[in-house]
CSV table of C-alpha atoms in Angstrom, one decimal:
chain,number,residue,atom,x,y,z
A,713,MET,CA,2.7,26.4,12.2
A,714,PRO,CA,5.1,25.6,9.3
A,715,GLU,CA,4.8,27.5,6.0
A,716,LEU,CA,5.9,25.9,2.8
A,717,ASP,CA,6.5,27.2,-0.7
A,718,VAL,CA,4.8,25.0,-3.3
A,719,THR,CA,4.8,25.4,-7.0
A,720,ILE,CA,1.6,24.7,-9.0
A,721,GLY,CA,1.3,25.3,-12.7
A,722,GLY,CA,4.6,27.3,-12.6
A,723,ARG,CA,3.4,29.6,-9.9
A,724,SER,CA,4.7,29.7,-6.3
A,725,PHE,CA,2.3,29.7,-3.3
A,726,GLN,CA,3.1,29.9,0.4
A,727,VAL,CA,0.9,27.5,2.3
A,728,ALA,CA,0.7,26.8,6.1
A,729,CYS,CA,0.1,23.4,7.5
A,730,GLN,CA,0.2,21.6,10.8
A,731,PRO,CA,3.5,20.4,12.2
A,732,GLY,CA,4.4,17.0,10.8
A,733,GLU,CA,2.1,17.4,7.8
A,734,GLU,CA,4.6,18.9,5.5
A,735,HIS,CA,5.1,15.7,3.5
A,736,PHE,CA,1.3,15.4,2.9
A,737,LEU,CA,1.1,19.1,1.8
A,738,ARG,CA,4.0,18.6,-0.7
A,739,SER,CA,2.4,15.5,-2.0
A,740,ALA,CA,-1.0,17.1,-2.5
A,741,ALA,CA,0.7,20.1,-4.2
A,742,GLY,CA,2.6,17.8,-6.4
A,743,MET,CA,-0.7,16.1,-7.5
A,744,LEU,CA,-2.3,19.5,-8.2
A,745,ASP,CA,0.8,20.6,-10.1
A,746,ALA,CA,0.7,17.4,-12.2
A,747,GLU,CA,-2.9,18.3,-13.3
A,748,ALA,CA,-2.1,22.0,-13.7
A,749,SER,CA,0.9,21.6,-15.9
A,750,PRO,CA,-0.8,20.0,-18.9
A,751,ILE,CA,-3.6,22.6,-18.6
A,752,ILE,CA,-1.1,25.4,-18.8
A,753,ALA,CA,0.7,23.7,-21.7
A,754,GLN,CA,-2.6,23.4,-23.7
A,755,MET,CA,-4.3,26.7,-22.8
A,756,GLY,CA,-1.3,29.0,-22.1
A,757,ARG,CA,-1.2,31.4,-19.3
A,758,LEU,CA,-4.5,31.3,-17.3
A,759,PRO,CA,-5.6,33.4,-14.3
A,760,GLU,CA,-4.5,31.8,-11.1
A,761,ALA,CA,-8.0,31.0,-9.9
A,762,LYS,CA,-9.0,29.4,-13.2
A,763,MET,CA,-5.8,27.3,-13.3
A,764,LEU,CA,-6.3,26.1,-9.8
A,765,LEU,CA,-10.0,25.4,-10.4
A,766,MET,CA,-9.3,23.4,-13.6
A,767,ALA,CA,-6.6,21.4,-11.9
A,768,GLY,CA,-8.8,20.8,-8.8
A,769,LEU,CA,-11.7,19.6,-11.1
A,770,MET,CA,-9.4,17.2,-12.9
A,771,LEU,CA,-8.2,15.7,-9.6
A,772,ALA,CA,-11.8,15.5,-8.4
A,773,ASP,CA,-12.8,13.6,-11.6
A,774,LYS,CA,-10.0,11.1,-11.1
A,775,THR,CA,-10.9,10.7,-7.4
A,776,ALA,CA,-14.6,10.1,-8.3
A,777,ALA,CA,-13.6,7.4,-10.8
A,778,LEU,CA,-11.4,5.7,-8.2
A,779,GLU,CA,-14.2,5.9,-5.6
A,780,ASP,CA,-16.6,4.2,-8.1
A,781,GLU,CA,-14.0,1.5,-8.8
A,782,LEU,CA,-13.4,1.0,-5.1
A,783,ARG,CA,-17.1,0.8,-4.4
A,784,SER,CA,-17.5,-1.8,-7.2
A,785,LEU,CA,-14.5,-3.9,-5.9
A,786,ARG,CA,-15.8,-3.8,-2.3
A,787,ALA,CA,-19.2,-5.1,-3.6
A,788,ARG,CA,-17.4,-7.9,-5.4
A,789,VAL,CA,-15.4,-8.8,-2.3
A,790,THR,CA,-18.6,-8.9,-0.3
A,791,GLU,CA,-20.3,-11.1,-2.9
A,792,LEU,CA,-17.3,-13.5,-2.9
A,793,GLU,CA,-17.2,-13.6,0.9
A,794,ALA,CA,-20.9,-14.5,1.0
A,795,ARG,CA,-20.4,-17.5,-1.2
A,796,PRO,CA,-20.4,-20.8,0.7
A,797,VAL,CA,-17.0,-22.3,1.0
A,798,ALA,CA,-16.5,-24.9,-1.7
A,799,THR,CA,-16.3,-28.4,-0.2
A,800,ARG,CA,-14.5,-31.3,-1.8
A,801,ASP,CA,-16.8,-34.2,-2.4
A,802,VAL,CA,-15.4,-37.4,-0.8
A,803,ALA,CA,-16.5,-40.6,-2.3
A,804,VAL,CA,-18.3,-42.9,0.1
A,805,MET,CA,-17.6,-46.5,-0.4
A,806,PRO,CA,-20.4,-48.9,0.1
A,807,GLN,CA,-20.0,-51.2,3.1
A,808,GLY,CA,-19.8,-54.3,0.9
A,809,VAL,CA,-16.7,-52.9,-0.9
A,810,VAL,CA,-15.0,-52.1,2.4
A,811,GLU,CA,-15.7,-55.7,3.6
A,812,THR,CA,-14.4,-57.1,0.3
A,813,LEU,CA,-11.2,-55.1,0.5
A,814,ALA,CA,-10.6,-56.2,4.1
A,815,GLU,CA,-11.1,-59.8,3.1
A,816,ILE,CA,-8.6,-59.4,0.2
A,817,ALA,CA,-6.1,-57.8,2.5
A,818,ALA,CA,-6.5,-60.6,5.0
A,819,ARG,CA,-5.9,-63.2,2.3
A,820,ALA,CA,-2.8,-61.3,1.0
A,821,GLU,CA,-1.4,-61.3,4.6
A,822,ALA,CA,-2.1,-65.0,5.0
A,823,MET,CA,-0.4,-65.8,1.7
A,824,ALA,CA,2.6,-63.7,2.7
A,825,ALA,CA,2.8,-65.6,6.0
A,826,ARG,CA,2.8,-68.9,4.1
A,827,VAL,CA,5.6,-67.7,1.8
A,828,GLU,CA,7.7,-66.7,4.7
A,829,GLU,CA,7.2,-70.1,6.4
A,830,LYS,CA,8.4,-71.9,3.3
A,831,ALA,CA,11.3,-69.7,2.8
């Protein structure tokens, strides 16, 4: 089982992880360190347990906010997916208009044929 040295809040810790999970452990330690560093800068030197507790609580707060946002976005997606698909209204021409247009087209073709005959 690999053991890694990680630094959180300026302090070094040796932590074991499963083979192949080293990247995830380093990433998690980096996130914890990113929360611990401002706490140390504001409050000065803290006992190890308190520093880790405060940093963990800050991460938990951010995680809870992201989970709330994700839940809200999923609800919105579900709502949008439930909407009926918008259909485009297609104008329906009355039969009389269709017949009139067909008659005009036939007349135009007849006129074109007569022009061609004279030409």
